[in-house]
Every structure is written in C-alpha cells, then in structure tokens.
C-alpha cells in the first residue's frame, strides 16, 4: 500500500457544496485537497442538473416567442428548431464554460484536485482509488490521506423505481437533459421540481407531455393557489397532468416505450418516445465507508450534522445533498462556507429558514420562510397580504400578468414578515430580496418604505407590504 500523505483539509465532491467550501477554506488559510470522481468539476447541478436544465427552458421560451408574436403585432414565418444545435449550445456555451470556470477557480485558490473515488478508513484517514473497472484490482494503486478535517459533499443520485430501469428510452433527469431529439410524446413520472421544469421545457420545444404524479398535485411542497397558476400555463402548453397515479411498469422497443400506470386501481397505458423518471434523489453515502467512522446516518441515509455541518466525528463535516434539508445548490453553497469557516474557528452557523426555494416552472415560483399553514403549525399567529401581477405594469407589458406576491406576517403590532411567496414572471430574481426580508426580520413597514423602481417586476413586493399596512395603492 502506498505511503500515507498528510493533508490539512480534504473535501469529497466538487459539486456546489464542495467546490465553494474549497474556495472559502483556502481563503481562510487552509491547505485544501478536493477529491472528485468525475472528470469535470461542478457536480450534478452544473453538469447535468440545474444549469443545463435552465438552458433548455430558455431555448423553449425562445422558440415559443419565435413561433407566435401576434400579441405584439409581430408576424413571423414558421419557426423550427435544430435540437442537435440546441444541445451543442447547451453543452459547449453553457456547461463547458461554467465547469471550466470552476476549474480555474480551483487553480486560483491553490486547491489540489485529485480525481478518484473516496472511501473512509477511519475518522482521520481516507483512501482514494482511481475510477473505473480496475480501481480495486491492486492494493498498490490509489492514495491514502491522513487529514486534519474533511468535508463530505458527495451529492446524490436519482431514485430508480421498480419497473423503470434507467435504460434505453427510460431515462433519469440526466438522460432527459440529453435526449437526441425533441420527443413527439414524452412521459414524465414525478411532478416535483425537476419533473415540472423539464415537462414545461419540452412542451415549449414542441413535445406533447404527460406528467404522472403519485400525490394529489404536482409541486406538492408549494401552496395550492401558487401551483394552480403553473397548472394553468402547463395546460395552455398542452401538457396532461395525471395525479394520484401509481406508475406500474414499462416496456420498450427500439422506437418507443409504453408506460403503465394506475388510478384508483384502474390501469392505463401511454405510448411515448421517452419516459423520464424524476421521483426524487438519494444521498451518496452508501459507499463512502462511513461505517468505519463515528458518523451517524438517519433513516434516509442522510448524515446527521449540527448547524455548522459538524458530524458526530470531530474531524468530519458534511454539506449539501448528503445532509437533511432541501437538496438545493444555493443551500449547499451556504453550508460549504459555514463548514469551512467553522473549521477555521469562525462563529458560523446555518439558518435554513431563510433559504429560498425556487422552481423554474412557467411561471416561476419562489418561496422563503414560513407558509401560512407552516406558521400556524408553529403556533405563530399570522396574516397574509397578496398583490397580483395583473396590477403590475411591467408584467402586463410582458404579457405575463398571471401570479402574485404574498407576505406572511405576524398578527400583532410589529407585523414582522416570517414568510414570502411569489409566483409569476421572473419570480426567481425576487428570491434574493425576499430572503433578505425574512432573514433580516423586517416588518411590513420596512418593506413598504423601501422605494422600488417603476416599472419593474419587483414592485409587487412593496405593493404587498402596502396592503399589509392597510394602504393599498394599485389595487
């Protein structure tokens, strides 16, 4: 076996949590080694997740606009898409550019990047083996690291359900982002964030899409009146949404896949070009050798941590998809910075309440803090104030008047804002301001007195605060 190399801070996984932790740790004076099994940096989000999916969503919007500008008095000839070129643009101009940027940042911050698969030997030692079929053929291959601290940021992988093995025309979200053509018929199993976003994207690109969702609604983590705005637009795109449906199995040939599902015990079958399964993800903790450490897992395979990312082992930290909470890249960013700071003795801590949740559906959804029902479950007496985009000049000029902004605030003299929600055009761009409002503990008067430029899509934030104050302006 190779000699043991002593390391200061080791990070396992170069996704959002890992590479950001590496940058912050380096900035704080730590000597950082980053272990990544993939050939590229950036993790699932940057390579085969949230970034390339937004590229396809944008392409879909552009195609829709090119096909029909009649609302604005614009007549165009028939618009067509060369999907091969779309995929090439997505990969070379978006994904490759961003992953190259991460590689440059590692070099800039003097982070030593090691390609390989990591397995714990103890609470202070790690074995890194070369990736590929021959990785475990010789004990002379690989490297052994003895570390002062380590941050686990190994991410997650898609859940494969019975009857839907990821093969051929049954794909996970990674395969769904890399289809060779726009399918004429596309079945999406699972109407959460990923399923809803990609269903909308492919509908915009010209596919007929069917969403099969096991619960009573798509996007079950959002309030019903917000989801109804998204459903309205999906139906306008021709998307069929089947809820309370259990996916039973699939069969396929060279040209198509047949998907069988059941509603109230009655089975039906849909024939499609492709079927994408997006029913959730599992943390990548099974093959890390954590059984040789003091690290504890919960029933879902997630690593138990405190509010700094510290595990039950004093040398081991964890961030991102491997710890409890929403699997969001920006949450992982924050957790990576927190853990790196804590290792350097900083009084850092994670505040998960103010982490915004964003779905890039059409229209977009953004939420932060408590919903009305969640606040009441916590024993907080609240009221709500809502302003519709139909009263916003900018939204109307964009022909996107559907949706609203809503505040959830305490039912007392302080009127502190404990939650904020938006569904409508570019709601994702509002998430930062809404997060600041909740994170800083502002009340409705603070927001009402914050002058927003006109005409902009952020004005409904101030308008909703005006309503909460009892002085509505444009409604």
XYZ file of C-alpha atoms in Angstrom:
475
model
C 0.000 0.000 0.000
C 1.195 3.495 -0.829
C 2.563 5.764 1.873
C 0.118 7.869 3.869
C 0.018 11.519 2.779
C -0.796 14.081 5.449
C -3.428 16.625 4.452
C -4.914 19.668 6.147
C -8.483 19.922 4.788
C -9.895 17.336 2.365
C -13.193 17.804 0.562
C -15.020 14.890 -1.059
C -17.110 16.024 -4.018
C -16.708 19.024 -6.321
C -20.370 19.987 -6.594
C -21.877 23.258 -5.287
C -21.152 22.471 -1.649
C -17.699 21.011 -2.263
C -16.069 23.500 -4.581
C -17.468 26.511 -2.677
C -16.195 25.001 0.588
C -12.797 24.561 -1.077
C -12.695 28.226 -2.106
C -13.722 29.501 1.324
C -11.358 27.137 3.167
C -8.475 28.311 1.002
C -9.387 31.949 1.576
C -9.245 31.258 5.314
C -5.733 29.858 5.087
C -6.403 26.124 4.915
C -4.445 23.897 2.536
C -7.191 22.160 0.578
C -7.346 18.876 -1.329
C -10.506 18.329 -3.386
C -11.413 14.739 -4.348
C -13.801 14.267 -7.274
C -14.603 11.036 -9.112
C -15.919 12.754 -12.249
C -13.657 14.107 -14.977
C -15.292 17.530 -14.642
C -15.930 19.786 -11.665
C -19.223 21.370 -10.651
C -21.218 18.301 -9.672
C -24.677 17.273 -10.846
C -26.072 20.813 -10.727
C -23.570 22.333 -13.101
C -23.013 19.347 -15.399
C -26.341 17.521 -15.666
C -28.809 19.363 -13.432
C -29.979 22.846 -12.600
C -27.749 24.753 -15.024
C -28.286 22.790 -18.283
C -31.993 22.453 -17.462
C -32.293 26.251 -17.373
C -30.600 26.347 -20.771
C -33.286 24.057 -22.222
C -36.004 26.087 -20.514
C -34.607 29.253 -22.092
C -34.446 27.591 -25.520
C -38.086 26.596 -25.145
C -39.129 30.141 -24.284
C -37.218 31.496 -27.284
C -38.923 29.011 -29.612
C -42.379 29.904 -28.284
C -41.675 33.597 -28.796
C -40.381 32.974 -32.305
C -43.460 30.951 -33.225
C -46.019 33.493 -32.083
C -45.518 37.222 -31.599
C -49.071 38.118 -32.616
C -49.798 39.597 -29.194
C -47.291 42.317 -30.016
C -48.445 42.681 -33.607
C -45.465 40.693 -34.896
C -45.895 38.180 -37.712
C -43.183 35.577 -38.269
C -42.643 32.696 -40.652
C -42.747 29.194 -39.216
C -40.012 28.745 -36.600
C -38.224 25.393 -36.411
C -35.646 24.027 -34.007
C -32.424 22.181 -34.772
C -32.255 20.319 -31.464
C -28.777 18.996 -32.166
C -27.545 22.589 -32.289
C -29.541 23.398 -29.147
C -27.859 20.563 -27.280
C -24.454 21.626 -28.616
C -25.046 25.203 -27.413
C -26.192 23.956 -24.007
C -23.071 21.829 -23.597
C -20.325 23.997 -25.082
C -21.536 27.530 -24.378
C -23.143 26.914 -21.008
C -21.976 23.752 -19.218
C -18.389 23.580 -20.512
C -17.888 27.289 -19.935
C -19.088 27.096 -16.345
C -17.169 23.920 -15.465
C -14.018 25.461 -16.922
C -14.663 28.425 -14.657
C -14.752 26.182 -11.594
C -11.502 24.539 -12.685
C -9.930 27.977 -12.992
C -11.163 28.948 -9.532
C -9.548 25.846 -8.015
C -6.255 26.799 -9.631
C -6.621 30.409 -8.487
C -7.126 29.313 -4.876
C -4.331 26.717 -4.999
C -6.693 23.801 -4.389
C -5.121 20.413 -5.137
C -7.673 18.464 -7.208
C -7.432 14.672 -7.071
C -9.502 12.506 -9.406
C -10.761 9.325 -7.769
C -13.315 7.637 -5.515
C -13.039 8.195 -1.785
C -13.556 5.593 0.949
C -13.044 6.255 4.662
C -10.643 4.013 6.530
C -11.212 5.741 9.873
C -12.174 9.118 11.359
C -8.843 10.541 10.195
C -7.886 8.510 7.127
C -9.244 8.292 3.599
C -8.388 6.021 0.684
C -8.742 7.485 -2.828
C -8.853 4.923 -5.624
C -8.743 5.546 -9.380
C -12.142 5.497 -11.042
C -13.067 2.770 -13.489
C -13.351 -1.005 -13.593
C -9.783 -1.686 -12.420
C -9.897 0.507 -9.339
C -9.835 -2.290 -6.751
C -7.555 -4.777 -8.537
C -4.370 -3.814 -6.691
C -3.603 -2.514 -3.227
C -0.672 -0.648 -4.734
C -2.955 1.727 -6.616
C -4.607 4.755 -5.099
C -3.612 7.141 -2.340
C -4.156 7.198 1.394
C -4.691 10.558 3.062
C -4.492 11.361 6.758
C -6.417 14.566 7.285
C -6.998 17.153 9.992
C -10.536 17.830 8.746
C -12.719 16.583 5.925
C -15.946 17.883 4.402
C -18.247 15.341 2.756
C -20.045 16.891 -0.218
C -20.625 13.769 -2.296
C -24.091 14.753 -3.537
C -26.965 12.486 -4.512
C -28.280 10.306 -7.333
C -31.726 9.748 -8.913
C -34.062 7.175 -7.425
C -34.858 4.260 -9.723
C -38.313 2.762 -9.147
C -39.442 -0.833 -9.874
C -40.439 -1.398 -13.471
C -38.489 1.607 -14.721
C -34.842 0.654 -15.002
C -32.817 3.533 -16.424
C -32.009 2.085 -19.808
C -32.787 2.918 -23.423
C -35.924 5.011 -23.584
C -36.447 5.131 -19.825
C -34.182 7.868 -18.518
C -33.418 9.798 -15.363
C -33.105 13.590 -15.317
C -29.565 13.363 -16.721
C -30.823 11.406 -19.698
C -33.797 13.738 -20.014
C -31.446 16.665 -20.489
C -29.509 14.872 -23.203
C -32.211 13.472 -25.485
C -31.067 13.279 -29.133
C -34.295 14.846 -30.379
C -37.403 16.572 -29.101
C -39.850 13.721 -28.484
C -43.288 13.866 -30.033
C -44.670 12.106 -26.946
C -42.897 12.443 -23.604
C -43.960 10.901 -20.272
C -42.641 12.360 -17.030
C -43.090 10.318 -13.858
C -42.940 12.624 -10.861
C -44.268 16.184 -10.781
C -41.798 17.741 -8.376
C -39.308 20.492 -9.176
C -37.340 18.638 -11.841
C -40.286 16.894 -13.463
C -42.363 20.045 -13.718
C -39.498 22.172 -15.012
C -38.466 19.738 -17.755
C -42.064 18.931 -18.650
C -42.621 22.621 -19.300
C -39.345 22.940 -21.210
C -40.084 20.067 -23.582
C -43.672 21.244 -24.072
C -42.275 24.622 -25.121
C -39.895 22.836 -27.502
C -42.809 21.080 -29.196
C -43.382 17.806 -27.333
C -46.717 16.579 -26.070
C -46.010 15.867 -22.416
C -47.862 13.779 -19.849
C -46.970 14.129 -16.164
C -47.809 11.176 -13.916
C -47.773 12.233 -10.264
C -48.395 9.968 -7.285
C -49.834 12.639 -4.958
C -52.891 14.843 -5.408
C -50.975 17.641 -7.090
C -47.757 18.466 -8.855
C -45.308 20.575 -6.824
C -46.854 19.365 -3.542
C -44.408 21.423 -1.445
C -45.954 24.697 -2.626
C -49.299 26.293 -1.736
C -52.218 25.204 -3.928
C -53.047 28.665 -5.262
C -49.457 29.034 -6.444
C -49.472 25.647 -8.157
C -52.767 26.479 -9.879
C -51.030 29.320 -11.749
C -48.411 26.881 -13.049
C -51.056 24.292 -13.934
C -52.940 26.871 -15.978
C -49.851 27.545 -18.088
C -48.991 23.838 -18.449
C -52.469 23.122 -19.761
C -52.110 26.029 -22.200
C -48.960 24.296 -23.488
C -50.983 21.093 -23.946
C -49.459 19.198 -21.014
C -51.642 16.451 -19.496
C -51.318 16.121 -15.720
C -52.490 12.867 -14.144
C -52.471 12.916 -10.331
C -52.994 10.236 -7.666
C -51.433 7.862 -10.179
C -49.129 4.946 -9.453
C -46.526 4.110 -12.102
C -46.651 0.326 -12.541
C -44.159 -0.592 -15.241
C -42.718 -0.023 -18.686
C -41.894 -1.952 -21.825
C -39.893 -0.656 -24.742
C -38.593 -1.395 -28.198
C -36.175 0.442 -30.471
C -38.647 3.218 -31.241
C -40.933 3.712 -28.233
C -41.734 2.990 -24.608
C -45.104 2.032 -23.132
C -45.820 3.242 -19.613
C -48.498 1.608 -17.480
C -49.999 3.475 -14.515
C -52.991 3.015 -12.231
C -55.508 5.485 -10.803
C -57.901 4.084 -8.181
C -56.872 0.595 -9.221
C -57.698 1.115 -12.890
C -54.698 0.627 -15.176
C -53.974 2.621 -18.316
C -51.067 2.657 -20.773
C -49.390 5.521 -22.631
C -47.060 5.031 -25.580
C -44.271 7.593 -25.839
C -40.903 8.231 -27.401
C -39.227 8.570 -23.999
C -40.127 8.252 -20.328
C -38.256 10.311 -17.737
C -38.443 9.321 -14.053
C -37.962 12.157 -11.559
C -39.309 10.902 -8.242
C -36.516 12.156 -6.020
C -32.874 11.566 -5.179
C -30.881 9.554 -2.638
C -27.722 10.775 -0.870
C -24.391 9.313 -1.981
C -23.457 7.927 1.420
C -23.699 4.149 0.928
C -20.222 3.512 -0.492
C -18.129 6.013 1.482
C -17.076 3.620 4.235
C -18.803 5.715 6.880
C -19.266 2.559 8.954
C -15.567 2.886 9.816
C -16.157 6.311 11.353
C -18.263 7.816 14.139
C -20.540 9.497 11.592
C -24.239 8.725 12.124
C -26.931 8.496 9.451
C -30.690 8.961 9.718
C -33.298 6.574 8.299
C -32.961 8.156 4.848
C -29.201 7.705 4.655
C -28.563 11.384 5.372
C -25.655 12.417 7.569
C -26.603 13.897 10.929
C -24.959 17.293 11.469
C -25.243 20.326 13.719
C -25.869 23.852 12.459
C -22.243 24.177 11.360
C -22.177 20.914 9.400
C -20.237 19.028 12.097
C -20.921 15.287 12.337
C -20.506 13.030 15.368
C -16.839 12.741 14.411
C -14.790 15.779 15.413
C -12.788 15.650 12.174
C -15.665 15.095 9.720
C -18.148 17.625 8.330
C -20.908 17.281 5.744
C -22.841 19.628 3.459
C -25.299 19.631 0.571
C -27.458 16.727 -0.568
C -25.938 14.320 1.985
C -27.421 16.228 4.960
C -31.076 16.857 5.906
C -32.979 19.663 4.236
C -33.873 20.650 0.704
C -31.462 19.483 -1.987
C -30.722 22.949 -3.344
C -27.439 24.200 -4.808
C -27.593 27.547 -3.017
C -28.220 25.778 0.290
C -25.091 23.719 -0.390
C -23.156 26.912 -1.225
C -24.054 28.371 2.164
C -23.360 25.145 4.066
C -19.960 24.793 2.394
C -18.966 28.301 3.503
C -20.275 27.630 7.005
C -18.335 24.377 7.438
C -15.129 25.870 6.048
C -15.496 28.806 8.417
C -16.176 26.578 11.398
C -13.034 24.553 10.684
C -11.084 27.829 10.846
C -12.705 28.664 14.182
C -15.215 31.176 12.863
C -18.575 31.522 14.629
C -20.529 30.494 11.560
C -23.955 28.828 11.553
C -26.577 27.792 9.024
C -30.037 29.393 9.021
C -32.185 27.064 6.956
C -35.415 29.052 7.447
C -34.234 31.844 5.148
C -33.105 29.512 2.352
C -35.238 30.383 -0.689
C -36.881 27.599 -2.680
C -37.229 28.265 -6.406
C -38.939 26.264 -9.123
C -38.178 27.360 -12.679
C -41.614 26.391 -13.885
C -43.623 28.632 -16.220
C -44.311 30.930 -14.489
C -41.622 30.630 -11.839
C -42.216 30.053 -8.119
C -40.119 31.381 -5.237
C -40.707 30.986 -1.513
C -38.783 31.693 1.672
C -39.553 31.267 5.356
C -42.916 30.024 6.619
C -46.039 29.481 4.589
C -49.285 30.485 6.296
C -50.039 26.883 7.292
C -46.472 26.212 8.480
C -46.500 29.339 10.631
C -49.781 28.319 12.231
C -48.399 24.820 12.862
C -45.562 26.516 14.775
C -48.102 28.393 16.884
C -47.396 31.747 15.190
C -50.477 33.912 14.645
C -50.182 35.368 11.159
C -51.990 37.311 8.484
C -51.292 37.453 4.757
C -51.201 40.169 2.124
C -51.181 39.439 -1.601
C -50.660 41.639 -4.657
C -51.405 40.268 -8.160
C -49.098 40.718 -11.129
C -52.201 41.734 -13.077
C -51.819 45.109 -11.346
C -48.150 45.462 -12.290
C -47.389 47.484 -15.408
C -44.176 45.639 -16.200
C -45.822 42.205 -16.019
C -48.698 43.343 -18.198
C -46.284 44.808 -20.784
C -44.515 41.435 -20.873
C -47.871 39.709 -21.457
C -47.281 37.797 -18.206
C -49.967 39.049 -15.807
C -50.605 35.739 -14.001
C -49.454 35.200 -10.428
C -48.881 37.204 -7.274
C -46.550 38.135 -4.421
C -47.632 37.297 -0.882
C -46.292 38.103 2.568
C -46.960 36.087 5.716
C -46.565 38.384 8.729
C -47.277 38.265 12.452
C -50.748 39.224 13.625
C -49.570 41.797 16.157
C -48.395 45.389 16.307
C -44.939 44.515 14.937
C -46.193 42.840 11.750
C -42.880 41.028 11.287
C -42.576 39.184 7.989
C -41.964 35.468 8.620
C -42.578 34.225 5.100
C -42.756 35.415 1.497
C -44.049 33.785 -1.677
C -44.080 34.713 -5.347
C -45.429 33.017 -8.434
C -45.131 34.901 -11.687
C -42.696 36.278 -14.257
C -39.070 36.054 -13.105
C -40.049 35.155 -9.546
C -36.593 33.601 -9.181
C -34.997 37.063 -9.386
C -37.137 38.199 -6.448
C -35.986 35.357 -4.219
C -32.858 37.182 -3.057
C -34.796 40.230 -1.869
C -37.484 38.076 -0.257
C -34.788 36.072 1.530
C -33.193 39.272 2.818
C -36.535 40.478 4.123
C -37.156 37.271 6.067
C -33.538 36.774 7.132
C -33.221 40.325 8.479
C -36.516 40.125 10.348
C -38.042 43.123 8.573
C -41.632 44.123 9.175
C -44.174 45.219 6.580
C -43.488 48.922 7.231
C -39.784 48.436 6.481
C -40.665 46.976 3.090
C -43.444 49.463 2.353
C -40.952 52.308 2.876
C -38.401 50.722 0.534
C -38.848 52.515 -2.783
C -38.866 50.134 -5.743
C -38.168 51.479 -9.263
C -41.048 51.723 -11.706
C -41.913 49.888 -13.843
C -40.277 46.686 -12.573
C -41.387 43.190 -11.634
C -40.197 43.736 -8.042
C -42.805 46.420 -7.336
C -45.388 43.860 -6.140
C -43.093 43.291 -3.146
C -43.667 46.860 -1.996
C -47.322 46.726 -3.049
C -47.965 43.635 -0.895
C -46.398 45.425 2.064
C -48.655 48.433 1.416
C -51.661 46.122 1.554
C -50.457 44.664 4.855
C -50.139 48.225 6.184
C -53.739 48.925 5.196
C -52.817 51.410 2.457
C -53.055 49.613 -0.915
C -52.026 51.639 -3.936
C -52.602 49.837 -7.211
C -55.394 47.529 -6.200
